[in-house]
Amino acid sequence: MDHMKLIGTLQDIKDEGRTVCYILHHPVFKETSSTTKVRVAFDGSAKTSTDSSLNDSLLTGPVIQDDLLDLMIRFRNHTVALVADVAKMYRQVRIHPDDTPLQRILWRSSQISPNQIFELQTITYGLSSSSFIETRVLKQLASDVGGKYEHAGTVVSNDFYMDDFLSGADTVEEAKRLRNDVQSLMAEGEFELRKWSSNSSEVLSGLSPDALEGQSTLYFEAEQKVKTLGVAWETGTDCLRVDIPTLREEEHWTKRRIFSTIAQLYDPLGLVSPVVAWAKIQMQHLWLVSVDWDDKIPYEICGNWKDFYEQLPLLQSFKVPRCVLVRQSSNSHFHVFCDARSINGEGEHIVQLITSKSRVALWKTGQINHISFHPTKMFSSDEKRFWYYKYGPN
């Protein structure tokens, strides 16, 4: 694909007076990926013969994309949603020839073949500057050719998070026009959008099966879901939910294992903040007791954690509508510390949670409370979700 070029063999290369860098690389396997099962990972932070790494010498650049939370909230405002990603996005942006000697790798096709030297010609995963360069190129493309399209320039500039595109429109017709315009704009920079998904199959009409997210038809079943930056979006029901890590039995729970599990509770919108907050409170308890990373945790904390851990699968049934506005909304109210409501001209209204934030308060020295978890009260008989905490002295 012309992503790298052969320079020669290790024995033939003479680099007197040149600054070069050889990057370590290895494969990463991801069986759940619908497109690329094996990816190459490059380690730009590995120390070289100078006792510094390539990343030590690179500037990361400023953050020029919106926060993930901002992007997700805008995504929830669209009646008709559109999701796609860019195929091989980093590989579509070339590096200046003066800099490619800093992106060398060694490769041989067999153990008896000579070591060959290649120079990577495009943005490389694993380098600290790559994210900024890729984002900056995307914004430059939108600036250069965005004026030729009605809304696509603004959308490309604002509705990308790395290589993920999340946007939408108020109607099917507007969404189809936006999809076509964004595809055309991105094609001018030789970027290919793929893995298209939408809550409306009509919006995806005309796309080849290869361009759709893991499907050969345009229809989505009720339980069909795609990953949207770590949030599960069921396109058939147009609902969001938070996926939980795969549970496995642990003979001995340790601080390391518990912290690792909590880190996998990825909930950028705060849809299940009470759940995550309770887990973070347990992290505080573990910091306060004198146990090492791989020691067994105290009996009482372990019992509370096991009750919590065994109920995590219940989160799979918790869903919220993706769209927070009523169709053709004419009047919307945004309320802080409570829900948001929108009303249309016919008097129809909906109230939806947009996002939530929680922060576990720091404990002062000597001010340690005991917290008990009551699993039987996590879900009541009438399906109302609530959490119950009991505070008391040690």
mmCIF file of C-alpha atoms in Angstrom:
data_model
loop_
_atom_site.group_PDB
_atom_site.id
_atom_site.type_symbol
_atom_site.label_atom_id
_atom_site.label_comp_id
_atom_site.label_asym_id
_atom_site.label_seq_id
_atom_site.Cartn_x
_atom_site.Cartn_y
_atom_site.Cartn_z
ATOM 1 C CA MET A 1 0.000 0.000 0.000
ATOM 2 C CA ASP A 2 3.066 2.236 -0.166
ATOM 3 C CA HIS A 3 2.903 2.898 3.562
ATOM 4 C CA MET A 4 6.627 2.181 3.918
ATOM 5 C CA LYS A 5 9.648 1.905 1.633
ATOM 6 C CA LEU A 6 12.665 -0.397 1.589
ATOM 7 C CA ILE A 7 15.958 1.337 2.374
ATOM 8 C CA GLY A 8 18.284 -1.666 2.267
ATOM 9 C CA THR A 9 19.711 -4.319 4.567
ATOM 10 C CA LEU A 10 21.222 -3.700 7.958
ATOM 11 C CA GLN A 11 24.662 -4.570 6.620
ATOM 12 C CA ASP A 12 24.483 -2.136 3.696
ATOM 13 C CA ILE A 13 23.195 1.019 5.397
ATOM 14 C CA LYS A 14 25.665 3.771 6.250
ATOM 15 C CA ASP A 15 24.186 6.586 8.340
ATOM 16 C CA GLU A 16 27.173 8.719 9.209
ATOM 17 C CA GLY A 17 26.028 12.216 10.139
ATOM 18 C CA ARG A 18 22.306 11.355 10.021
ATOM 19 C CA THR A 19 19.866 11.186 12.884
ATOM 20 C CA VAL A 20 17.854 7.990 12.639
ATOM 21 C CA CYS A 21 15.635 5.957 14.947
ATOM 22 C CA TYR A 22 14.597 2.312 14.835
ATOM 23 C CA ILE A 23 11.153 1.695 16.347
ATOM 24 C CA LEU A 24 10.170 -1.544 18.042
ATOM 25 C CA HIS A 25 6.944 -3.114 16.789
ATOM 26 C CA HIS A 26 4.759 -6.090 17.581
ATOM 27 C CA PRO A 27 1.315 -7.481 16.665
ATOM 28 C CA VAL A 28 -1.851 -6.830 18.645
ATOM 29 C CA PHE A 29 -4.717 -9.282 18.218
ATOM 30 C CA LYS A 30 -8.351 -8.217 18.546
ATOM 31 C CA GLU A 31 -10.786 -10.985 17.675
ATOM 32 C CA THR A 32 -13.827 -8.751 18.294
ATOM 33 C CA SER A 33 -12.882 -6.329 15.521
ATOM 34 C CA SER A 34 -15.158 -6.536 12.488
ATOM 35 C CA THR A 35 -12.432 -5.338 10.106
ATOM 36 C CA THR A 36 -8.865 -5.742 11.393
ATOM 37 C CA LYS A 37 -8.114 -8.781 13.546
ATOM 38 C CA VAL A 38 -4.373 -8.058 13.761
ATOM 39 C CA ARG A 39 -2.849 -4.609 14.102
ATOM 40 C CA VAL A 40 0.750 -3.461 14.307
ATOM 41 C CA ALA A 41 1.736 -1.555 17.437
ATOM 42 C CA PHE A 42 4.841 0.652 17.364
ATOM 43 C CA ASP A 43 6.626 1.536 20.590
ATOM 44 C CA GLY A 44 7.851 5.106 20.234
ATOM 45 C CA SER A 45 8.558 5.244 23.976
ATOM 46 C CA ALA A 46 11.191 2.494 23.950
ATOM 47 C CA LYS A 47 14.628 3.761 24.968
ATOM 48 C CA THR A 48 17.246 3.881 22.213
ATOM 49 C CA SER A 49 21.047 3.702 22.372
ATOM 50 C CA THR A 50 21.060 7.344 23.539
ATOM 51 C CA ASP A 51 18.981 6.365 26.613
ATOM 52 C CA SER A 52 16.062 8.449 25.344
ATOM 53 C CA SER A 53 13.090 7.577 23.174
ATOM 54 C CA LEU A 54 11.706 9.113 20.013
ATOM 55 C CA ASN A 55 8.652 10.283 21.962
ATOM 56 C CA ASP A 56 10.961 12.146 24.352
ATOM 57 C CA SER A 57 11.989 14.336 21.410
ATOM 58 C CA LEU A 58 8.521 14.905 19.925
ATOM 59 C CA LEU A 59 5.997 17.584 20.818
ATOM 60 C CA THR A 60 2.483 16.238 21.389
ATOM 61 C CA GLY A 61 0.721 19.356 20.111
ATOM 62 C CA PRO A 62 -2.334 21.024 21.676
ATOM 63 C CA VAL A 63 -5.765 19.442 22.003
ATOM 64 C CA ILE A 64 -7.811 20.730 19.066
ATOM 65 C CA GLN A 65 -10.765 18.354 19.226
ATOM 66 C CA ASP A 66 -13.798 18.675 21.469
ATOM 67 C CA ASP A 67 -13.999 16.561 24.590
ATOM 68 C CA LEU A 68 -15.568 13.154 24.254
ATOM 69 C CA LEU A 69 -18.443 14.213 26.519
ATOM 70 C CA ASP A 70 -19.251 17.220 24.297
ATOM 71 C CA LEU A 71 -19.305 15.022 21.219
ATOM 72 C CA MET A 72 -21.540 12.410 22.821
ATOM 73 C CA ILE A 73 -24.038 15.022 24.042
ATOM 74 C CA ARG A 74 -24.307 16.534 20.533
ATOM 75 C CA PHE A 75 -24.742 13.024 19.157
ATOM 76 C CA ARG A 76 -27.773 12.583 21.411
ATOM 77 C CA ASN A 77 -29.460 15.709 20.023
ATOM 78 C CA HIS A 78 -29.979 14.276 16.523
ATOM 79 C CA THR A 79 -33.226 12.557 15.657
ATOM 80 C CA VAL A 80 -31.456 10.576 12.928
ATOM 81 C CA ALA A 81 -27.979 9.455 13.970
ATOM 82 C CA LEU A 82 -24.986 8.663 11.740
ATOM 83 C CA VAL A 83 -21.862 6.805 12.810
ATOM 84 C CA ALA A 84 -18.828 5.772 10.761
ATOM 85 C CA ASP A 85 -15.069 5.581 11.026
ATOM 86 C CA VAL A 86 -12.156 6.307 8.705
ATOM 87 C CA ALA A 87 -10.350 3.330 7.206
ATOM 88 C CA LYS A 88 -6.617 3.365 8.019
ATOM 89 C CA MET A 89 -6.792 7.024 8.987
ATOM 90 C CA TYR A 90 -3.215 7.413 10.157
ATOM 91 C CA ARG A 91 -1.981 5.695 7.019
ATOM 92 C CA GLN A 92 -3.630 8.300 4.797
ATOM 93 C CA VAL A 93 -1.401 11.132 6.058
ATOM 94 C CA ARG A 94 2.175 11.235 4.775
ATOM 95 C CA ILE A 95 5.207 12.369 6.761
ATOM 96 C CA HIS A 96 7.730 14.768 5.208
ATOM 97 C CA PRO A 97 10.677 12.802 3.638
ATOM 98 C CA ASP A 98 13.137 14.613 5.932
ATOM 99 C CA ASP A 99 11.489 12.954 8.947
ATOM 100 C CA THR A 100 10.986 9.379 7.732
ATOM 101 C CA PRO A 101 14.519 8.258 8.873
ATOM 102 C CA LEU A 102 13.140 8.665 12.402
ATOM 103 C CA GLN A 103 10.485 6.036 11.604
ATOM 104 C CA ARG A 104 12.605 3.047 10.676
ATOM 105 C CA ILE A 105 11.800 -0.562 11.463
ATOM 106 C CA LEU A 106 13.653 -3.834 10.999
ATOM 107 C CA TRP A 107 11.908 -6.676 9.228
ATOM 108 C CA ARG A 108 12.738 -10.064 7.814
ATOM 109 C CA SER A 109 10.442 -12.591 6.234
ATOM 110 C CA SER A 110 12.079 -15.611 7.918
ATOM 111 C CA GLN A 111 14.704 -16.430 10.519
ATOM 112 C CA ILE A 112 17.338 -17.046 7.864
ATOM 113 C CA SER A 113 16.551 -13.917 5.813
ATOM 114 C CA PRO A 114 18.715 -10.803 6.224
ATOM 115 C CA ASN A 115 17.364 -7.944 8.304
ATOM 116 C CA GLN A 116 15.836 -5.350 6.010
ATOM 117 C CA ILE A 117 15.372 -1.698 6.895
ATOM 118 C CA PHE A 118 12.093 0.023 6.048
ATOM 119 C CA GLU A 119 11.057 3.638 6.625
ATOM 120 C CA LEU A 120 7.424 4.298 7.497
ATOM 121 C CA GLN A 121 6.043 6.952 5.167
ATOM 122 C CA THR A 122 2.852 7.847 7.034
ATOM 123 C CA ILE A 123 1.678 8.773 10.540
ATOM 124 C CA THR A 124 2.640 6.000 12.928
ATOM 125 C CA TYR A 125 0.629 4.592 15.819
ATOM 126 C CA GLY A 126 2.584 4.849 19.040
ATOM 127 C CA LEU A 127 4.226 8.227 18.460
ATOM 128 C CA SER A 128 3.207 11.071 20.767
ATOM 129 C CA SER A 129 2.656 13.574 17.938
ATOM 130 C CA SER A 130 0.518 11.329 15.734
ATOM 131 C CA SER A 131 -2.861 12.160 17.283
ATOM 132 C CA PHE A 132 -2.401 15.911 16.866
ATOM 133 C CA ILE A 133 -1.100 15.615 13.285
ATOM 134 C CA GLU A 134 -4.027 13.456 12.209
ATOM 135 C CA THR A 135 -6.566 15.800 13.806
ATOM 136 C CA ARG A 136 -4.873 18.883 12.381
ATOM 137 C CA VAL A 137 -4.926 17.418 8.874
ATOM 138 C CA LEU A 138 -8.642 16.668 9.191
ATOM 139 C CA LYS A 139 -9.407 20.235 10.241
ATOM 140 C CA GLN A 140 -7.263 21.582 7.393
ATOM 141 C CA LEU A 141 -9.172 19.432 4.911
ATOM 142 C CA ALA A 142 -12.476 20.816 6.243
ATOM 143 C CA SER A 143 -11.106 24.358 5.934
ATOM 144 C CA ASP A 144 -9.769 23.859 2.397
ATOM 145 C CA VAL A 145 -12.774 22.229 0.730
ATOM 146 C CA GLY A 146 -15.599 22.494 3.280
ATOM 147 C CA GLY A 147 -17.028 25.581 1.587
ATOM 148 C CA LYS A 148 -18.137 23.434 -1.355
ATOM 149 C CA TYR A 149 -20.654 21.635 0.842
ATOM 150 C CA GLU A 150 -23.596 22.965 2.854
ATOM 151 C CA HIS A 151 -22.851 21.593 6.303
ATOM 152 C CA ALA A 152 -20.183 18.935 5.786
ATOM 153 C CA GLY A 153 -17.255 21.277 6.458
ATOM 154 C CA THR A 154 -18.480 22.187 9.933
ATOM 155 C CA VAL A 155 -19.450 18.602 10.682
ATOM 156 C CA VAL A 156 -16.063 17.180 9.661
ATOM 157 C CA SER A 157 -14.310 19.834 11.736
ATOM 158 C CA ASN A 158 -16.417 19.263 14.862
ATOM 159 C CA ASP A 159 -17.952 15.775 14.839
ATOM 160 C CA PHE A 160 -14.864 13.567 14.733
ATOM 161 C CA TYR A 161 -13.143 12.017 17.726
ATOM 162 C CA MET A 162 -9.900 10.618 16.336
ATOM 163 C CA ASP A 163 -11.132 8.431 13.462
ATOM 164 C CA ASP A 164 -14.706 8.041 14.753
ATOM 165 C CA PHE A 165 -17.458 10.088 13.113
ATOM 166 C CA LEU A 166 -20.592 10.753 15.204
ATOM 167 C CA SER A 167 -23.208 13.089 13.828
ATOM 168 C CA GLY A 168 -26.748 13.189 12.507
ATOM 169 C CA ALA A 169 -29.666 15.347 11.415
ATOM 170 C CA ASP A 170 -33.302 16.105 12.172
ATOM 171 C CA THR A 171 -34.789 14.237 9.206
ATOM 172 C CA VAL A 172 -33.931 11.252 7.035
ATOM 173 C CA GLU A 173 -33.527 13.452 3.962
ATOM 174 C CA GLU A 174 -31.093 15.764 5.739
ATOM 175 C CA ALA A 175 -29.141 12.795 7.117
ATOM 176 C CA LYS A 176 -28.793 11.227 3.655
ATOM 177 C CA ARG A 177 -27.586 14.512 2.202
ATOM 178 C CA LEU A 178 -25.127 14.928 5.047
ATOM 179 C CA ARG A 179 -23.814 11.398 4.586
ATOM 180 C CA ASN A 180 -23.174 11.972 0.883
ATOM 181 C CA ASP A 181 -21.540 15.362 1.455
ATOM 182 C CA VAL A 182 -19.256 14.099 4.209
ATOM 183 C CA GLN A 183 -18.224 11.144 2.046
ATOM 184 C CA SER A 184 -17.406 13.470 -0.850
ATOM 185 C CA LEU A 185 -15.473 15.908 1.330
ATOM 186 C CA MET A 186 -13.426 13.162 2.972
ATOM 187 C CA ALA A 187 -12.713 11.575 -0.409
ATOM 188 C CA GLU A 188 -10.986 14.783 -1.507
ATOM 189 C CA GLY A 189 -8.378 14.006 1.133
ATOM 190 C CA GLU A 190 -8.414 10.304 0.137
ATOM 191 C CA PHE A 191 -10.093 9.316 3.396
ATOM 192 C CA GLU A 192 -12.571 6.445 3.137
ATOM 193 C CA LEU A 193 -15.514 6.269 5.547
ATOM 194 C CA ARG A 194 -16.689 2.773 6.411
ATOM 195 C CA LYS A 195 -18.666 0.846 9.072
ATOM 196 C CA TRP A 196 -21.682 3.124 8.631
ATOM 197 C CA SER A 197 -24.501 2.756 11.139
ATOM 198 C CA SER A 198 -27.745 4.601 11.758
ATOM 199 C CA ASN A 199 -31.024 4.220 13.599
ATOM 200 C CA SER A 200 -32.687 4.601 10.172
ATOM 201 C CA SER A 201 -32.030 1.939 7.541
ATOM 202 C CA GLU A 202 -33.250 4.351 4.857
ATOM 203 C CA VAL A 203 -30.276 6.627 5.509
ATOM 204 C CA LEU A 204 -27.906 3.774 4.639
ATOM 205 C CA SER A 205 -29.531 2.939 1.306
ATOM 206 C CA GLY A 206 -27.075 2.914 -1.564
ATOM 207 C CA LEU A 207 -24.066 1.864 0.513
ATOM 208 C CA SER A 208 -22.292 -1.362 -0.359
ATOM 209 C CA PRO A 209 -22.451 -4.219 2.190
ATOM 210 C CA ASP A 210 -18.712 -3.749 2.835
ATOM 211 C CA ALA A 211 -19.344 -0.166 3.960
ATOM 212 C CA LEU A 212 -21.838 -1.178 6.655
ATOM 213 C CA GLU A 213 -21.044 -2.044 10.246
ATOM 214 C CA GLY A 214 -20.696 -5.818 10.281
ATOM 215 C CA GLN A 215 -23.869 -6.412 8.271
ATOM 216 C CA SER A 216 -24.803 -7.526 4.776
ATOM 217 C CA THR A 217 -28.207 -5.856 4.815
ATOM 218 C CA LEU A 218 -29.558 -2.476 5.896
ATOM 219 C CA TYR A 219 -31.770 -3.845 8.624
ATOM 220 C CA PHE A 220 -30.894 -3.857 12.298
ATOM 221 C CA GLU A 221 -32.286 -6.390 14.736
ATOM 222 C CA ALA A 222 -33.442 -5.181 18.140
ATOM 223 C CA GLU A 223 -30.351 -6.470 19.936
ATOM 224 C CA GLN A 224 -27.881 -5.464 17.211
ATOM 225 C CA LYS A 225 -25.362 -3.039 18.692
ATOM 226 C CA VAL A 226 -22.211 -1.271 17.638
ATOM 227 C CA LYS A 227 -19.463 0.270 19.725
ATOM 228 C CA THR A 228 -19.528 4.061 19.877
ATOM 229 C CA LEU A 229 -16.395 5.098 21.736
ATOM 230 C CA GLY A 230 -16.955 2.479 24.394
ATOM 231 C CA VAL A 231 -20.735 3.019 24.660
ATOM 232 C CA ALA A 232 -22.974 0.313 23.282
ATOM 233 C CA TRP A 233 -25.569 1.728 20.878
ATOM 234 C CA GLU A 234 -28.388 -0.580 19.902
ATOM 235 C CA THR A 235 -29.324 0.866 16.555
ATOM 236 C CA GLY A 236 -32.582 -1.051 16.255
ATOM 237 C CA THR A 237 -34.016 0.343 19.483
ATOM 238 C CA ASP A 238 -31.876 3.503 19.290
ATOM 239 C CA CYS A 239 -30.816 3.045 22.905
ATOM 240 C CA LEU A 240 -27.501 3.451 24.704
ATOM 241 C CA ARG A 241 -26.157 1.171 27.359
ATOM 242 C CA VAL A 242 -22.901 0.584 29.169
ATOM 243 C CA ASP A 243 -21.149 -2.703 28.510
ATOM 244 C CA ILE A 244 -19.547 -4.385 31.473
ATOM 245 C CA PRO A 245 -16.304 -6.386 31.503
ATOM 246 C CA THR A 246 -16.489 -10.129 31.109
ATOM 247 C CA LEU A 247 -16.880 -11.614 34.566
ATOM 248 C CA ARG A 248 -14.622 -14.377 35.760
ATOM 249 C CA GLU A 249 -14.342 -16.226 39.003
ATOM 250 C CA GLU A 250 -11.550 -15.125 41.315
ATOM 251 C CA GLU A 251 -10.255 -17.422 44.038
ATOM 252 C CA HIS A 252 -8.656 -14.523 45.873
ATOM 253 C CA TRP A 253 -9.634 -10.894 45.331
ATOM 254 C CA THR A 254 -6.709 -8.497 45.498
ATOM 255 C CA LYS A 255 -6.420 -4.730 45.314
ATOM 256 C CA ARG A 256 -4.849 -5.027 41.870
ATOM 257 C CA ARG A 257 -7.690 -7.170 40.499
ATOM 258 C CA ILE A 258 -10.425 -4.944 41.950
ATOM 259 C CA PHE A 259 -8.848 -1.742 40.615
ATOM 260 C CA SER A 260 -8.477 -3.364 37.188
ATOM 261 C CA THR A 261 -12.178 -4.297 37.148
ATOM 262 C CA ILE A 262 -13.292 -0.807 38.195
ATOM 263 C CA ALA A 263 -11.151 0.742 35.444
ATOM 264 C CA GLN A 264 -13.174 -1.237 32.897
ATOM 265 C CA LEU A 265 -16.454 0.380 33.956
ATOM 266 C CA TYR A 266 -16.345 2.915 31.128
ATOM 267 C CA ASP A 267 -19.274 5.323 31.359
ATOM 268 C CA PRO A 268 -18.428 8.693 29.739
ATOM 269 C CA LEU A 269 -22.032 9.955 29.907
ATOM 270 C CA GLY A 270 -22.484 9.040 33.543
ATOM 271 C CA LEU A 271 -25.498 6.855 32.787
ATOM 272 C CA VAL A 272 -24.752 4.559 35.724
ATOM 273 C CA SER A 273 -22.917 7.002 37.985
ATOM 274 C CA PRO A 274 -24.292 5.505 41.235
ATOM 275 C CA VAL A 275 -22.757 2.170 40.283
ATOM 276 C CA VAL A 276 -19.351 3.589 39.406
ATOM 277 C CA ALA A 277 -19.364 5.886 42.453
ATOM 278 C CA TRP A 278 -19.944 2.945 44.801
ATOM 279 C CA ALA A 279 -17.017 1.114 43.197
ATOM 280 C CA LYS A 280 -14.763 4.159 43.628
ATOM 281 C CA ILE A 281 -15.715 4.351 47.313
ATOM 282 C CA GLN A 282 -14.423 0.805 47.639
ATOM 283 C CA MET A 283 -11.185 1.983 46.078
ATOM 284 C CA GLN A 284 -10.900 4.497 48.912
ATOM 285 C CA HIS A 285 -11.347 1.750 51.490
ATOM 286 C CA LEU A 286 -8.614 -0.322 49.853
ATOM 287 C CA TRP A 287 -6.214 2.606 49.904
ATOM 288 C CA LEU A 288 -6.841 3.094 53.605
ATOM 289 C CA VAL A 289 -6.196 -0.501 54.665
ATOM 290 C CA SER A 290 -2.650 -1.797 54.791
ATOM 291 C CA VAL A 291 -2.630 -4.348 51.983
ATOM 292 C CA ASP A 292 -0.214 -4.681 49.102
ATOM 293 C CA TRP A 293 -1.348 -4.943 45.491
ATOM 294 C CA ASP A 294 -1.426 -8.730 45.400
ATOM 295 C CA ASP A 295 -2.432 -9.487 49.005
ATOM 296 C CA LYS A 296 -5.890 -10.802 49.867
ATOM 297 C CA ILE A 297 -8.181 -7.965 50.877
ATOM 298 C CA PRO A 298 -9.957 -7.836 54.271
ATOM 299 C CA TYR A 299 -12.947 -10.129 54.715
ATOM 300 C CA GLU A 300 -15.621 -7.426 55.064
ATOM 301 C CA ILE A 301 -14.494 -5.436 52.033
ATOM 302 C CA CYS A 302 -14.221 -8.645 50.045
ATOM 303 C CA GLY A 303 -17.791 -9.631 50.934
ATOM 304 C CA ASN A 304 -19.183 -6.261 49.864
ATOM 305 C CA TRP A 305 -17.197 -6.378 46.632
ATOM 306 C CA LYS A 306 -18.377 -9.903 45.758
ATOM 307 C CA ASP A 307 -22.026 -8.850 46.228
ATOM 308 C CA PHE A 308 -21.439 -5.903 43.899
ATOM 309 C CA TYR A 309 -19.455 -7.902 41.335
ATOM 310 C CA GLU A 310 -22.057 -10.648 41.051
ATOM 311 C CA GLN A 311 -24.747 -8.057 40.232
ATOM 312 C CA LEU A 312 -22.813 -6.267 37.483
ATOM 313 C CA PRO A 313 -24.574 -8.339 34.751
ATOM 314 C CA LEU A 314 -27.814 -6.573 35.748
ATOM 315 C CA LEU A 315 -26.433 -3.429 34.106
ATOM 316 C CA GLN A 316 -26.864 -5.099 30.716
ATOM 317 C CA SER A 317 -30.622 -4.581 31.033
ATOM 318 C CA PHE A 318 -30.289 -0.868 31.811
ATOM 319 C CA LYS A 319 -30.835 1.262 28.694
ATOM 320 C CA VAL A 320 -31.528 4.909 27.952
ATOM 321 C CA PRO A 321 -32.794 6.423 24.687
ATOM 322 C CA ARG A 322 -29.984 7.872 22.599
ATOM 323 C CA CYS A 323 -32.009 10.876 21.420
ATOM 324 C CA VAL A 324 -32.887 13.284 24.237
ATOM 325 C CA LEU A 325 -35.222 15.500 22.174
ATOM 326 C CA VAL A 326 -38.741 14.922 20.978
ATOM 327 C CA ARG A 327 -39.087 14.735 17.199
ATOM 328 C CA GLN A 328 -39.286 18.225 15.627
ATOM 329 C CA SER A 329 -38.840 19.846 19.016
ATOM 330 C CA SER A 330 -40.044 23.454 19.183
ATOM 331 C CA ASN A 331 -39.273 24.154 22.848
ATOM 332 C CA SER A 332 -36.492 22.665 24.960
ATOM 333 C CA HIS A 333 -35.405 23.273 28.544
ATOM 334 C CA PHE A 334 -32.035 22.410 30.007
ATOM 335 C CA HIS A 335 -32.054 21.814 33.763
ATOM 336 C CA VAL A 336 -28.933 21.477 35.850
ATOM 337 C CA PHE A 337 -29.031 18.818 38.608
ATOM 338 C CA CYS A 338 -32.205 17.313 37.161
ATOM 339 C CA ASP A 339 -33.657 16.026 33.898
ATOM 340 C CA ALA A 340 -34.141 17.886 30.615
ATOM 341 C CA ARG A 341 -37.484 18.258 28.843
ATOM 342 C CA SER A 342 -38.393 19.019 25.225
ATOM 343 C CA ILE A 343 -41.848 19.775 23.763
ATOM 344 C CA ASN A 344 -43.038 19.926 20.150
ATOM 345 C CA GLY A 345 -45.838 21.953 18.572
ATOM 346 C CA GLU A 346 -48.368 19.192 19.184
ATOM 347 C CA GLY A 347 -47.762 19.242 22.918
ATOM 348 C CA GLU A 348 -45.837 15.980 22.948
ATOM 349 C CA HIS A 349 -42.956 16.068 25.426
ATOM 350 C CA ILE A 350 -40.203 13.817 26.704
ATOM 351 C CA VAL A 351 -37.856 14.046 29.681
ATOM 352 C CA GLN A 352 -34.427 12.433 29.403
ATOM 353 C CA LEU A 353 -31.216 12.258 31.375
ATOM 354 C CA ILE A 354 -28.474 13.855 29.242
ATOM 355 C CA THR A 355 -25.419 13.253 31.389
ATOM 356 C CA SER A 356 -24.315 13.116 34.994
ATOM 357 C CA LYS A 357 -21.130 13.790 36.894
ATOM 358 C CA SER A 358 -20.035 12.348 40.214
ATOM 359 C CA ARG A 359 -16.963 12.768 42.350
ATOM 360 C CA VAL A 360 -16.120 10.767 45.422
ATOM 361 C CA ALA A 361 -15.235 13.156 48.264
ATOM 362 C CA LEU A 362 -11.810 12.867 49.812
ATOM 363 C CA TRP A 363 -11.659 11.611 53.357
ATOM 364 C CA LYS A 364 -9.918 13.656 55.974
ATOM 365 C CA THR A 365 -7.415 11.955 58.232
ATOM 366 C CA GLY A 366 -9.268 10.045 60.910
ATOM 367 C CA GLN A 367 -12.644 10.505 59.232
ATOM 368 C CA ILE A 368 -13.340 7.026 57.883
ATOM 369 C CA ASN A 369 -16.856 5.716 57.536
ATOM 370 C CA HIS A 370 -17.984 2.173 57.111
ATOM 371 C CA ILE A 371 -20.125 1.555 54.017
ATOM 372 C CA SER A 372 -22.241 -1.551 53.587
ATOM 373 C CA PHE A 373 -23.756 -2.627 50.274
ATOM 374 C CA HIS A 374 -27.223 -4.139 50.261
ATOM 375 C CA PRO A 375 -27.573 -6.302 47.112
ATOM 376 C CA THR A 376 -31.230 -7.134 47.719
ATOM 377 C CA LYS A 377 -32.134 -3.463 47.369
ATOM 378 C CA MET A 378 -30.342 -2.856 44.079
ATOM 379 C CA PHE A 379 -33.553 -3.614 42.188
ATOM 380 C CA SER A 380 -36.977 -3.527 43.797
ATOM 381 C CA SER A 381 -39.951 -5.554 42.663
ATOM 382 C CA ASP A 382 -41.422 -2.698 40.650
ATOM 383 C CA GLU A 383 -38.128 -2.358 38.690
ATOM 384 C CA LYS A 384 -37.202 1.019 40.173
ATOM 385 C CA ARG A 385 -33.414 1.302 40.212
ATOM 386 C CA PHE A 386 -31.826 2.727 43.276
ATOM 387 C CA TRP A 387 -28.872 2.162 45.481
ATOM 388 C CA TYR A 388 -28.848 1.980 49.250
ATOM 389 C CA TYR A 389 -25.905 2.899 51.389
ATOM 390 C CA LYS A 390 -25.649 2.504 55.142
ATOM 391 C CA TYR A 391 -23.155 4.669 56.968
ATOM 392 C CA GLY A 392 -21.916 3.960 60.437
ATOM 393 C CA PRO A 393 -18.839 4.163 62.624
ATOM 394 C CA ASN A 394 -16.025 1.643 62.321
#
